[in-house]
Short mmCIF file of C-alpha atoms in Angstrom, two decimals:
data_model
loop_
_atom_site.label_atom_id
_atom_site.label_comp_id
_atom_site.label_asym_id
_atom_site.label_seq_id
_atom_site.Cartn_x
_atom_site.Cartn_y
_atom_site.Cartn_z
CA MET A 8 13.50 66.45 95.23
CA GLU A 9 10.81 68.88 97.18
CA ASN A 10 9.14 71.24 94.84
CA SER A 11 6.85 73.95 96.51
CA LYS A 12 5.03 74.37 93.11
CA GLY A 13 2.30 72.08 92.44
CA VAL A 14 1.98 69.76 89.12
CA PRO A 15 1.53 72.01 86.14
CA GLY A 16 -1.49 70.45 84.82
CA PHE A 17 -2.37 72.68 81.91
CA GLU A 18 1.24 72.58 80.77
CA LEU A 19 1.13 68.70 80.74
CA PHE A 20 -2.15 68.96 78.90
CA ILE A 21 -0.64 71.52 76.33
CA LEU A 22 2.54 68.88 75.77
CA LEU A 23 0.26 65.86 75.41
CA PHE A 24 -2.11 67.67 72.89
CA PHE A 25 1.09 68.60 71.07
CA THR A 26 2.42 65.26 71.28
CA ILE A 27 -0.93 63.74 69.93
CA GLY A 28 -0.66 65.94 66.94
CA ALA A 29 2.77 65.04 66.33
CA VAL A 30 1.89 61.29 66.27
CA PHE A 31 -0.89 61.94 64.07
CA ALA A 32 1.23 63.75 61.74
CA VAL A 33 3.90 61.09 61.67
CA ILE A 34 1.05 58.36 60.98
CA SER A 35 -0.19 60.65 58.03
CA PHE A 36 3.40 61.10 56.58
CA THR A 37 3.89 57.19 56.94
CA ILE A 38 0.71 56.26 55.08
CA TYR A 39 1.57 58.89 52.45
CA ARG A 40 5.20 57.34 52.03
CA ASN A 41 3.96 54.02 51.91
CA SER A 42 1.52 54.98 49.32
CA ARG A 43 3.82 56.87 47.39
CA ASN A 44 6.63 53.67 47.52
CA LEU A 45 3.81 51.37 46.39
CA ILE A 46 2.97 53.84 43.20
CA GLU A 47 6.64 54.14 42.12
CA HIS A 48 7.66 50.32 42.80
CA GLY A 49 4.52 48.40 42.81
CA ILE A 50 2.53 47.15 39.52
CA GLU A 51 -0.09 49.63 38.07
CA THR A 52 -3.06 47.90 36.83
CA LYS A 53 -7.09 48.13 36.23
CA GLY A 54 -9.56 46.30 38.37
CA ILE A 55 -13.49 46.26 38.54
CA VAL A 56 -15.52 47.16 41.63
CA ILE A 57 -17.27 43.92 42.17
CA ASP A 58 -19.06 44.69 45.52
CA LEU A 59 -19.56 47.32 48.17
CA HIS A 60 -19.28 45.98 51.76
CA ARG A 61 -19.80 47.31 55.28
CA LEU A 62 -16.87 47.17 57.64
CA LYS A 63 -19.16 46.66 60.58
CA PRO A 64 -22.61 45.06 60.48
CA ARG A 65 -25.63 47.79 60.34
CA GLU A 66 -23.09 50.68 59.46
CA TYR A 67 -23.77 52.43 56.18
CA PRO A 68 -20.56 53.53 55.07
CA LEU A 69 -19.34 51.00 52.43
CA ALA A 70 -15.99 50.30 51.03
CA PRO A 71 -15.13 48.51 47.52
CA SER A 72 -14.24 45.29 46.63
CA ILE A 73 -11.98 45.19 43.69
CA ARG A 74 -11.11 42.35 41.41
CA TYR A 75 -8.02 42.71 39.32
CA VAL A 76 -5.63 40.60 37.43
CA LYS A 77 -2.24 40.12 38.81
CA LYS A 78 0.89 40.34 36.50
CA ASP A 79 1.26 36.37 36.56
CA GLY A 80 -2.56 36.07 35.32
CA THR A 81 -4.02 35.01 38.42
CA VAL A 82 -7.09 36.76 39.64
CA HIS A 83 -7.11 38.53 42.86
CA VAL A 84 -9.87 40.34 44.95
CA PHE A 85 -8.84 43.25 47.02
CA HIS A 86 -11.07 44.17 50.16
CA SER A 87 -10.65 47.63 50.93
CA SER A 88 -10.77 49.03 54.43
CA GLU A 89 -11.77 52.53 53.44
CA ALA A 90 -15.25 52.88 53.72
CA ARG A 91 -17.30 56.09 52.77
CA ASN A 92 -20.77 57.44 52.92
CA PRO A 93 -21.96 57.70 50.17
CA PRO A 94 -19.42 55.29 48.69
CA GLU A 95 -16.70 56.65 46.38
CA TYR A 96 -17.12 53.85 43.96
CA GLN A 97 -19.92 52.13 42.36
CA ILE A 98 -20.11 48.43 41.32
CA GLY A 99 -18.89 47.81 37.92
CA GLU A 100 -16.59 50.76 37.97
CA GLU A 101 -13.11 50.40 36.70
CA VAL A 102 -10.29 51.68 38.84
CA THR A 103 -6.63 52.11 38.61
CA LEU A 104 -4.55 50.47 41.47
CA TYR A 105 -1.12 49.94 42.28
CA TYR A 106 -0.24 46.55 44.28
CA ASP A 107 2.96 44.84 45.72
CA PRO A 108 3.71 41.79 43.87
CA ASN A 109 4.81 40.01 46.97
CA ASP A 110 1.70 40.94 48.97
CA PRO A 111 -1.31 41.61 46.46
CA ASP A 112 -3.64 42.90 49.58
CA ASN A 113 -1.19 45.73 49.75
CA VAL A 114 -3.08 47.97 47.49
CA HIS A 115 -3.12 51.71 46.88
CA LEU A 116 -6.20 52.98 44.78
CA LYS A 117 -5.27 55.92 42.58
CA GLY A 118 -5.99 59.15 44.00
CA ASN A 119 -7.12 57.75 47.20
CA TYR A 120 -5.56 59.48 50.04
CA LEU A 121 -8.54 59.46 52.74
CA PHE A 122 -6.48 58.18 55.73
CA VAL A 123 -3.60 60.39 55.08
CA TYR A 124 -6.17 63.54 54.77
CA VAL A 125 -7.90 62.11 58.15
CA PHE A 126 -4.85 61.82 60.32
CA ALA A 127 -3.15 64.90 58.86
CA GLY A 128 -6.33 67.04 59.76
CA MET A 129 -6.55 65.27 63.03
CA GLY A 130 -2.78 66.25 63.83
CA ALA A 131 -3.42 69.85 62.82
CA MET A 132 -6.28 70.25 65.10
CA PHE A 133 -4.28 68.99 68.00
CA TRP A 134 -1.28 71.45 66.96
CA LEU A 135 -3.80 74.09 66.68
CA PHE A 136 -4.92 73.93 70.13
CA SER A 137 -1.28 73.53 71.67
CA ILE A 138 1.02 75.47 69.56
CA TRP A 139 0.59 78.76 70.99
CA TYR A 140 1.49 77.59 74.57
CA VAL A 141 4.10 74.69 73.76
CA GLY A 142 6.98 76.76 74.30
CA SER A 143 6.04 78.18 77.88
CA ALA A 144 4.56 74.51 78.65
CA VAL A 145 8.14 72.98 77.95
CA LYS A 146 9.73 75.65 80.11
CA ALA A 147 7.23 75.42 83.12
CA VAL A 148 7.44 71.35 82.91
CA PHE A 149 11.14 71.54 82.78
CA GLN A 150 11.34 73.89 85.79
CA TRP A 151 8.75 71.68 87.83
CA LEU A 152 10.96 68.52 87.01
CA PHE A 153 14.42 70.06 87.49
CA GLY A 154 13.65 72.85 90.05
#
């Protein structure tokens, strides 16, 4: 198939941005849905922040390590992967959490939707820069591909 027009670079770029925004929106929704599922079907308990740890050496954002007692009476320590600067929690602070009895490391800290907000915000930014042109971009790419 020979086409006299060149590759629609700008339009492909717009579609890429729109697609990346959609992927981030899906990730955000999935994290939110999983958190809500854990809240609805997991076990609610209280835990104590016993430590603040760095996810990477020499980086300041700190994530909490939380000790809690499972329903069967065993003590478990959850090491969060959500670090913040300044830290959201303090050592000794009591927190409410929800955990999966089949996977005690699957924990949702009450009110903590950081990753949902981060991925939703990134998706919104990609969509913001592409939404105005996505219709014309689809049309141009379709014409380029199929004549």
